[in-house]
Structures are given as structure tokens and as C-alpha cells.
mmCIF file of C-alpha atoms and ligand atoms in Angstrom:
data_model
loop_
_atom_site.group_PDB
_atom_site.id
_atom_site.type_symbol
_atom_site.label_atom_id
_atom_site.label_comp_id
_atom_site.label_asym_id
_atom_site.label_seq_id
_atom_site.Cartn_x
_atom_site.Cartn_y
_atom_site.Cartn_z
ATOM 1 C CA MET A 1 -0.116 0.232 -0.066
ATOM 2 C CA GLN A 2 1.075 3.341 -0.655
ATOM 3 C CA PHE A 3 0.591 6.525 1.367
ATOM 4 C CA ASN A 4 1.660 10.430 0.399
ATOM 5 C CA LYS A 5 4.173 10.622 3.332
ATOM 6 C CA PRO A 6 7.473 8.503 2.597
ATOM 7 C CA ALA A 7 8.306 8.048 6.169
ATOM 8 C CA ALA A 8 4.475 6.090 6.585
ATOM 9 C CA ASP A 9 5.428 3.042 8.304
ATOM 10 C CA ILE A 10 3.307 -0.242 8.048
ATOM 11 C CA PHE A 11 4.084 -3.174 10.189
ATOM 12 C CA VAL A 12 2.148 -6.899 10.226
ATOM 13 C CA PRO A 13 3.539 -8.558 13.151
ATOM 14 C CA ASP A 14 2.414 -11.918 11.679
ATOM 15 C CA GLY A 15 4.170 -11.353 8.425
ATOM 16 C CA MET A 16 1.316 -11.504 5.988
ATOM 17 C CA GLU A 17 1.492 -9.212 3.094
ATOM 18 C CA SER A 18 0.092 -5.996 4.129
ATOM 19 C CA ALA A 19 -2.929 -5.661 2.119
ATOM 20 C CA ALA A 20 -4.159 -8.814 3.160
ATOM 21 C CA ALA A 21 -3.437 -8.009 6.549
ATOM 22 C CA LEU A 22 -5.566 -4.880 6.146
ATOM 23 C CA ALA A 23 -8.337 -6.803 4.765
ATOM 24 C CA ARG A 24 -8.790 -9.146 7.296
ATOM 25 C CA THR A 25 -9.376 -6.443 9.666
ATOM 26 C CA THR A 26 -12.706 -6.223 11.862
ATOM 27 C CA HIS A 27 -11.863 -3.540 14.286
ATOM 28 C CA LEU A 28 -9.444 -0.242 13.646
ATOM 29 C CA CYS A 29 -8.626 2.664 15.715
ATOM 30 C CA VAL A 30 -7.357 6.076 14.075
ATOM 31 C CA SER A 31 -5.565 8.131 17.159
ATOM 32 C CA ALA A 32 -3.213 11.182 16.866
ATOM 33 C CA HIS A 33 -0.148 9.894 18.311
ATOM 34 C CA GLN A 34 2.055 6.750 18.940
ATOM 35 C CA ASP A 35 0.564 5.196 22.758
ATOM 36 C CA ASP A 36 -3.232 6.686 22.131
ATOM 37 C CA ILE A 37 -3.911 3.622 20.909
ATOM 38 C CA GLU A 38 -3.347 1.315 23.845
ATOM 39 C CA ILE A 39 -4.848 4.367 26.406
ATOM 40 C CA MET A 40 -8.249 4.620 23.904
ATOM 41 C CA ALA A 41 -8.956 1.631 22.220
ATOM 42 C CA TYR A 42 -8.002 -1.353 24.033
ATOM 43 C CA HIS A 43 -11.905 -2.871 24.031
ATOM 44 C CA GLY A 44 -11.142 -3.451 20.486
ATOM 45 C CA ILE A 45 -7.560 -4.700 20.810
ATOM 46 C CA ALA A 46 -8.772 -6.808 23.506
ATOM 47 C CA GLU A 47 -12.096 -7.973 21.260
ATOM 48 C CA CYS A 48 -9.631 -9.275 18.657
ATOM 49 C CA PHE A 49 -6.865 -10.614 20.913
ATOM 50 C CA GLY A 50 -5.697 -14.656 19.995
ATOM 51 C CA LEU A 51 -9.429 -15.119 17.901
ATOM 52 C CA PRO A 52 -8.732 -16.329 14.207
ATOM 53 C CA ASN A 53 -12.149 -14.288 13.044
ATOM 54 C CA ARG A 54 -11.310 -10.529 14.488
ATOM 55 C CA TRP A 55 -8.500 -8.568 13.654
ATOM 56 C CA PHE A 56 -7.596 -5.362 15.443
ATOM 57 C CA THR A 57 -5.513 -2.349 13.156
ATOM 58 C CA GLY A 58 -4.243 0.625 14.747
ATOM 59 C CA VAL A 59 -3.277 3.762 12.766
ATOM 60 C CA VAL A 60 -1.314 6.509 14.154
ATOM 61 C CA ALA A 61 -1.633 10.018 12.061
ATOM 62 C CA THR A 62 1.407 11.646 13.116
ATOM 63 C CA ASP A 63 4.979 11.229 13.378
ATOM 64 C CA GLY A 64 6.144 11.858 16.963
ATOM 65 C CA ALA A 65 8.056 14.540 16.434
ATOM 66 C CA GLY A 66 6.582 16.777 19.280
ATOM 67 C CA SER A 67 6.895 14.246 21.967
ATOM 68 C CA PRO A 68 8.249 15.232 25.500
ATOM 69 C CA ARG A 69 11.477 13.462 26.408
ATOM 70 C CA ALA A 70 13.971 12.887 30.156
ATOM 71 C CA GLY A 71 16.205 10.686 30.861
ATOM 72 C CA ILE A 72 18.264 8.697 28.250
ATOM 73 C CA TYR A 73 15.751 10.633 25.785
ATOM 74 C CA ALA A 74 16.857 14.229 26.715
ATOM 75 C CA ASP A 75 19.233 14.530 24.098
ATOM 76 C CA TYR A 76 17.684 13.195 20.916
ATOM 77 C CA THR A 77 16.950 14.882 17.885
ATOM 78 C CA GLY A 78 12.987 15.390 16.404
ATOM 79 C CA GLU A 79 14.254 12.602 13.723
ATOM 80 C CA ARG A 80 16.037 10.169 16.269
ATOM 81 C CA MET A 81 13.025 10.608 18.459
ATOM 82 C CA LYS A 82 10.363 9.769 15.248
ATOM 83 C CA LYS A 83 12.486 6.510 15.332
ATOM 84 C CA VAL A 84 11.834 5.519 18.883
ATOM 85 C CA ARG A 85 7.830 6.001 18.652
ATOM 86 C CA VAL A 86 7.667 4.165 15.513
ATOM 87 C CA ALA A 87 9.442 1.452 17.037
ATOM 88 C CA GLU A 88 7.488 1.636 20.232
ATOM 89 C CA GLN A 89 4.495 1.672 18.361
ATOM 90 C CA ARG A 90 5.395 -1.374 16.719
ATOM 91 C CA LYS A 91 6.216 -3.229 19.720
ATOM 92 C CA ALA A 92 2.892 -2.766 21.208
ATOM 93 C CA ALA A 93 1.396 -3.775 18.055
ATOM 94 C CA TYR A 94 3.091 -7.072 18.155
ATOM 95 C CA VAL A 95 2.383 -7.431 22.208
ATOM 96 C CA GLY A 96 -1.521 -6.813 21.175
ATOM 97 C CA GLU A 97 -1.654 -8.941 17.859
ATOM 98 C CA TYR A 98 -2.487 -6.547 15.900
ATOM 99 C CA ALA A 99 -3.639 -7.205 12.101
ATOM 100 C CA CYS A 100 -1.798 -4.694 10.846
ATOM 101 C CA GLN A 101 -0.058 -1.372 12.233
ATOM 102 C CA ILE A 102 0.343 2.097 10.516
ATOM 103 C CA GLN A 103 1.835 4.919 11.088
ATOM 104 C CA LEU A 104 1.152 8.008 8.436
ATOM 105 C CA GLY A 105 4.093 10.332 9.634
ATOM 106 C CA TYR A 106 2.407 13.927 9.442
ATOM 107 C CA SER A 107 3.111 16.745 11.874
ATOM 108 C CA SER A 108 0.463 17.929 14.077
ATOM 109 C CA SER A 109 0.070 21.105 12.455
ATOM 110 C CA GLU A 110 -0.662 19.276 9.002
ATOM 111 C CA THR A 111 -3.182 17.368 10.971
ATOM 112 C CA LYS A 112 -4.960 20.642 12.375
ATOM 113 C CA THR A 113 -5.358 22.616 9.518
ATOM 114 C CA PRO A 114 -7.978 22.025 7.554
ATOM 115 C CA PRO A 115 -8.914 20.170 4.865
ATOM 116 C CA ALA A 116 -5.665 17.994 5.672
ATOM 117 C CA ALA A 117 -6.380 16.633 2.438
ATOM 118 C CA PRO A 118 -3.430 14.351 2.223
ATOM 119 C CA LEU A 119 -4.891 12.562 5.386
ATOM 120 C CA VAL A 120 -8.234 12.246 4.703
ATOM 121 C CA GLU A 121 -6.851 10.529 1.299
ATOM 122 C CA ASP A 122 -4.679 8.373 3.133
ATOM 123 C CA LEU A 123 -7.366 7.456 5.871
ATOM 124 C CA THR A 124 -9.985 6.961 2.877
ATOM 125 C CA ARG A 125 -7.659 4.322 1.198
ATOM 126 C CA ILE A 126 -7.230 2.323 4.861
ATOM 127 C CA PHE A 127 -10.825 2.151 5.441
ATOM 128 C CA LEU A 128 -11.752 1.034 2.051
ATOM 129 C CA ALA A 129 -9.000 -1.685 2.173
ATOM 130 C CA ALA A 130 -10.285 -2.687 5.586
ATOM 131 C CA ARG A 131 -14.087 -2.220 5.668
ATOM 132 C CA PRO A 132 -13.961 -2.342 9.721
ATOM 133 C CA GLU A 133 -17.131 -2.868 11.347
ATOM 134 C CA GLU A 134 -16.038 -1.100 14.574
ATOM 135 C CA ILE A 135 -13.999 2.258 14.486
ATOM 136 C CA TYR A 136 -12.243 3.916 17.801
ATOM 137 C CA LEU A 137 -11.653 7.381 16.958
ATOM 138 C CA HIS A 138 -10.950 10.425 19.654
ATOM 139 C CA ASN A 139 -13.680 11.516 21.163
ATOM 140 C CA LEU A 140 -14.701 15.290 19.771
ATOM 141 C CA ALA A 141 -14.856 17.006 23.482
ATOM 142 C CA ASP A 142 -11.256 16.026 24.001
ATOM 143 C CA LYS A 143 -8.954 18.779 25.493
ATOM 144 C CA HIS A 144 -5.536 18.203 22.840
ATOM 145 C CA ASP A 145 -6.592 19.591 19.199
ATOM 146 C CA THR A 146 -4.702 17.020 17.494
ATOM 147 C CA HIS A 147 -6.861 14.619 18.894
ATOM 148 C CA VAL A 148 -10.276 16.730 18.154
ATOM 149 C CA ALA A 149 -8.604 17.151 14.460
ATOM 150 C CA VAL A 150 -7.618 13.669 13.623
ATOM 151 C CA ALA A 151 -10.901 12.498 14.708
ATOM 152 C CA LEU A 152 -12.478 15.136 12.425
ATOM 153 C CA ARG A 153 -10.338 13.920 9.225
ATOM 154 C CA ALA A 154 -11.593 10.105 10.257
ATOM 155 C CA ILE A 155 -14.994 11.729 10.248
ATOM 156 C CA ALA A 156 -14.846 13.630 6.618
ATOM 157 C CA ALA A 157 -13.182 10.403 5.134
ATOM 158 C CA MET A 158 -16.128 8.226 6.354
ATOM 159 C CA ARG A 159 -18.502 10.824 5.253
ATOM 160 C CA ALA A 160 -17.355 10.800 1.898
ATOM 161 C CA ILE A 161 -16.972 7.139 0.848
ATOM 162 C CA GLY A 162 -19.860 5.406 -0.735
ATOM 163 C CA GLY A 163 -20.734 2.091 -0.303
ATOM 164 C CA TYR A 164 -19.299 1.600 2.959
ATOM 165 C CA LYS A 165 -20.075 2.827 6.719
ATOM 166 C CA PRO A 166 -18.871 0.740 9.713
ATOM 167 C CA LYS A 167 -21.529 -0.784 12.204
ATOM 168 C CA LYS A 168 -20.037 1.429 15.389
ATOM 169 C CA VAL A 169 -17.968 4.645 15.473
ATOM 170 C CA TYR A 170 -16.879 5.346 19.157
ATOM 171 C CA GLY A 171 -15.377 8.224 20.437
ATOM 172 C CA CYS A 172 -13.088 7.260 22.858
ATOM 173 C CA GLU A 173 -10.723 8.971 26.460
ATOM 174 C CA VAL A 174 -7.534 10.402 26.390
ATOM 175 C CA TRP A 175 -7.235 13.740 27.311
ATOM 176 C CA ARG A 176 -10.253 14.114 28.789
ATOM 177 C CA ASP A 177 -12.200 11.029 29.901
ATOM 178 C CA LEU A 178 -16.443 10.771 29.514
ATOM 179 C CA ASP A 179 -17.479 10.477 33.398
ATOM 180 C CA TRP A 180 -19.532 13.848 32.616
ATOM 181 C CA LEU A 181 -21.889 11.977 29.914
ATOM 182 C CA GLN A 182 -25.166 11.526 31.269
ATOM 183 C CA ASP A 183 -25.627 7.404 31.937
ATOM 184 C CA ASP A 184 -27.421 7.184 28.894
ATOM 185 C CA ASP A 185 -25.413 8.916 26.492
ATOM 186 C CA LYS A 186 -22.405 6.700 28.069
ATOM 187 C CA ARG A 187 -21.221 3.715 25.867
ATOM 188 C CA PRO A 188 -19.767 1.528 28.416
ATOM 189 C CA LEU A 189 -16.674 -0.420 27.036
ATOM 190 C CA PRO A 190 -15.514 -3.675 29.342
ATOM 191 C CA VAL A 191 -11.882 -3.548 29.330
ATOM 192 C CA SER A 192 -11.604 -6.108 32.093
ATOM 193 C CA ALA A 193 -9.798 -9.193 29.947
ATOM 194 C CA ARG A 194 -6.414 -10.022 30.160
ATOM 195 C CA SER A 195 -5.320 -7.225 32.495
ATOM 196 C CA ASN A 196 -1.365 -8.703 31.689
ATOM 197 C CA ILE A 197 -1.543 -7.222 28.120
ATOM 198 C CA ALA A 198 -3.334 -4.265 28.843
ATOM 199 C CA ALA A 199 -0.711 -3.132 31.411
ATOM 200 C CA ALA A 200 2.233 -4.391 28.747
ATOM 201 C CA LEU A 201 0.312 -2.108 25.793
ATOM 202 C CA VAL A 202 0.816 1.024 27.338
ATOM 203 C CA GLY A 203 4.332 -0.532 29.210
ATOM 204 C CA VAL A 204 5.881 -0.957 26.221
ATOM 205 C CA PHE A 205 5.764 3.148 25.342
ATOM 206 C CA ASP A 206 9.023 3.685 27.672
ATOM 207 C CA SER A 207 9.904 6.970 26.013
ATOM 208 C CA GLN A 208 6.580 8.636 27.542
ATOM 209 C CA VAL A 209 6.396 6.774 30.645
ATOM 210 C CA SER A 210 10.211 7.171 31.575
ATOM 211 C CA GLY A 211 9.769 10.545 30.798
ATOM 212 C CA GLY A 212 7.851 11.240 33.961
ATOM 213 C CA LYS A 213 4.380 10.744 32.970
ATOM 214 C CA ARG A 214 2.616 7.607 34.516
ATOM 215 C CA TYR A 215 0.296 6.290 32.055
ATOM 216 C CA ASP A 216 0.812 2.970 32.504
ATOM 217 C CA LEU A 217 -0.778 3.498 36.315
ATOM 218 C CA ALA A 218 -3.004 6.156 35.285
ATOM 219 C CA THR A 219 -4.720 4.468 32.287
ATOM 220 C CA ALA A 220 -5.412 1.174 34.464
ATOM 221 C CA GLY A 221 -6.677 3.452 37.388
ATOM 222 C CA ARG A 222 -8.907 5.430 35.322
ATOM 223 C CA ARG A 223 -10.855 2.385 34.143
ATOM 224 C CA LEU A 224 -11.144 1.161 37.517
ATOM 225 C CA ALA A 225 -12.613 4.167 38.899
ATOM 226 C CA HIS A 226 -15.234 3.988 35.750
ATOM 227 C CA ALA A 227 -16.316 0.266 36.842
ATOM 228 C CA THR A 228 -16.330 1.317 40.164
ATOM 229 C CA TYR A 229 -18.172 4.767 39.901
ATOM 230 C CA LEU A 230 -20.282 4.155 36.944
ATOM 231 C CA ALA A 231 -23.401 3.261 39.306
ATOM 232 C CA SER A 232 -23.595 3.634 43.098
ATOM 233 C CA HIS A 233 -25.972 0.702 43.858
ATOM 234 C CA GLY A 234 -25.200 -3.092 43.099
ATOM 235 C CA THR A 235 -21.730 -4.671 42.470
ATOM 236 C CA ASP A 236 -19.290 -4.549 39.917
ATOM 237 C CA GLU A 237 -19.752 -6.545 36.912
ATOM 238 C CA GLU A 238 -16.252 -5.502 35.506
ATOM 239 C CA SER A 239 -13.291 -4.461 37.224
ATOM 240 C CA ALA A 240 -12.259 -2.060 34.363
ATOM 241 C CA LEU A 241 -14.278 0.078 32.042
ATOM 242 C CA SER A 242 -13.809 2.966 29.361
ATOM 243 C CA PHE A 243 -15.918 5.217 27.963
ATOM 244 C CA ALA A 244 -17.182 6.097 24.792
ATOM 245 C CA MET A 245 -19.316 8.773 22.882
ATOM 246 C CA ASP A 246 -21.126 7.720 20.469
ATOM 247 C CA LEU A 247 -19.993 8.964 16.863
ATOM 248 C CA THR A 248 -22.120 6.570 14.811
ATOM 249 C CA PRO A 249 -25.132 9.325 13.733
ATOM 250 C CA LEU A 250 -22.255 11.671 12.121
ATOM 251 C CA VAL A 251 -20.667 8.756 10.021
ATOM 252 C CA GLU A 252 -24.458 7.774 9.172
ATOM 253 C CA ASP A 253 -25.853 11.165 8.351
ATOM 254 C CA PRO A 254 -23.074 13.305 6.927
ATOM 255 C CA ASN A 255 -25.578 16.445 7.033
ATOM 256 C CA LEU A 256 -25.819 16.150 10.921
ATOM 257 C CA SER A 257 -23.646 19.535 12.523
ATOM 258 C CA ILE A 258 -20.651 18.350 14.229
ATOM 259 C CA ALA A 259 -20.754 21.119 16.584
ATOM 260 C CA ASP A 260 -24.536 20.542 17.052
ATOM 261 C CA TYR A 261 -24.161 16.873 17.949
ATOM 262 C CA VAL A 262 -21.166 17.183 20.088
ATOM 263 C CA LEU A 263 -22.759 20.196 22.263
ATOM 264 C CA SER A 264 -26.025 18.250 22.879
ATOM 265 C CA PHE A 265 -24.336 15.965 25.303
ATOM 266 C CA VAL A 266 -23.070 18.991 26.823
ATOM 267 C CA ASP A 267 -26.505 20.320 26.913
ATOM 268 C CA ARG A 268 -27.508 17.187 28.440
ATOM 269 C CA PHE A 269 -25.296 17.457 31.123
ATOM 270 C CA ARG A 270 -25.610 21.009 32.090
ATOM 271 C CA ALA A 271 -29.486 19.851 32.242
ATOM 272 C CA ASP A 272 -28.544 17.272 34.999
ATOM 273 C CA VAL A 273 -27.029 19.504 37.188
ATOM 274 C CA ALA A 274 -29.319 22.187 37.267
ATOM 275 C CA LYS A 275 -32.119 19.674 37.977
ATOM 276 C CA ARG A 276 -30.451 18.292 40.719
ATOM 277 C CA LEU A 277 -29.372 21.332 42.237
ATOM 278 C CA GLY A 278 -33.254 22.528 41.706
ATOM 279 C CA ALA A 279 -34.601 19.112 43.301
ATOM 280 C CA VAL A 280 -32.985 19.622 46.623
ATOM 281 C CA GLY A 281 -32.009 23.492 47.003
HETATM 282 ZN ZN1 ZN B 1 -2.276 11.623 21.823
#
């Protein structure tokens, strides 16, 4: 497969030819950065792990040049850091037994400048080759602009494709969780399975974790907290949960206003707070 950036990286852990590897995909995540996939879309990875008829593919839009660095990585140039991040993402794909791992190699600013046509074109090519049923994107209330931008490019690509629509599109948690969504609006994704693999997947990103950000512990902690605090009554069926915002309607209806749709979740949160204050005030 050919992509627009010469530095684009395709890795197939089991060595299958890349077009065939991609064609077996059932679950696919498009993230902004290396390590986002393992934080936001472990549900999809776990749904496919070790099964012959389900395959997870990861797509990372950016090149990792802007990542923070400390310790043994402190003196690394941007170019050397890109290589570290590509290698770390490949390690995760191997541990998670992904069908295919694609790193498209765009700069953050390229993803954030609309319409980002080359990125949309690459994503269109991937969606058509993989035709996944379940898609994992960043949620559209994330506080990292590159996350929101990459999710918007993926939605733009899916909206424009004729003859293919995924069954489910999830907006997932990295930089801002989704506990604030009304329970009816939450899509709880069980992520209790194989906590050993879940831990390894975030742990292989040594350049990030050893830089002083314990994403490994924080990600596991967030999942435990969600499982515990989802409902005040009853016992927990899951020991770990991720929450997602349902983005499927935005892909099914290309005319639906993205801002209106996302802000409707905020409106329902606001109304709930106001109602409770009114009830006991
Ligand atoms: Zn990120």
C-alpha cells in the first residue's frame, strides 16, 4: 500500500502481505499519536486478541516528533525521537497481536489545518481496504486539539465514502475522560480482560512513561474508577471500563452538524446538574 508521506510505516506483526493483513481487519482505531491507541481502544484490541476471525488494526496519524523527552531520551533530536516512537508503536502492535499497524507520519500542524486533504485521502484508502465494522476515534470533547483534528479527518473520510459505513464509531478517552456524559449517553466498553496485556500495551512506550508521566498507572486507574463509579447500587460486573461517546450518527448522516451533535451531550449534562440543584436546593 502507498501513502502520501514517504516516512509512512506499515508493520504486520505476523508477516502477512500488507493488503491481505489489512483486509482481515474487523476493528480499527485511528489515533493522533503513538500510545493513544493503547490508552483509548484497548476494548477493540481485547475483542480481537487471539481470535482467528477478528482482527484489530491501529492507525497513527502523526510522526511523534513533538513528543516530550527526558532521561536517556533528553538529548534526542526530533528525527531520532520519531524513530523511537515508531519502534515503540510496532512493539505494541506485536504484543497486542494487531492485524496491521500503520503510522502515517504527518506533523501535528498538518493534521490541524483543514481540510488536511492528504491525511483524509490516506484514511479513505485504509477504510476502503480494511472495511472495519467497529471504529475507535478520539472523542470530540477531548482537550488536545490534535486529537480532535484527527477524529474530524476520519469522520470526513467516512462521510465521503460511498458504499461503506461502519456499524459502530466510538469516540474514546485520552486527554479528558467521559465520566461527565449522562449514563444514557455513555457507551461503557468492558476492558477487564487480560489486564496483563493491557498493562504491557501501555508499558512498552518507555519514552513516554519514563519521561515522568505514568500513563500505565493512570490508564489502569481510570478504568478501575469508571467500573467502580458507574453506578452507586449493585456490585461491579467489570473490574475495568472505558467510556465512549457514540459517533456513529455523524458518519451515518453526513449532514448532521458535528458541533450541534457534540454540544447536545454537554447540554444534557448541564440540564442534569441544574435539575439536581433544583431538586434539593
Ligand atoms: Zn495523543
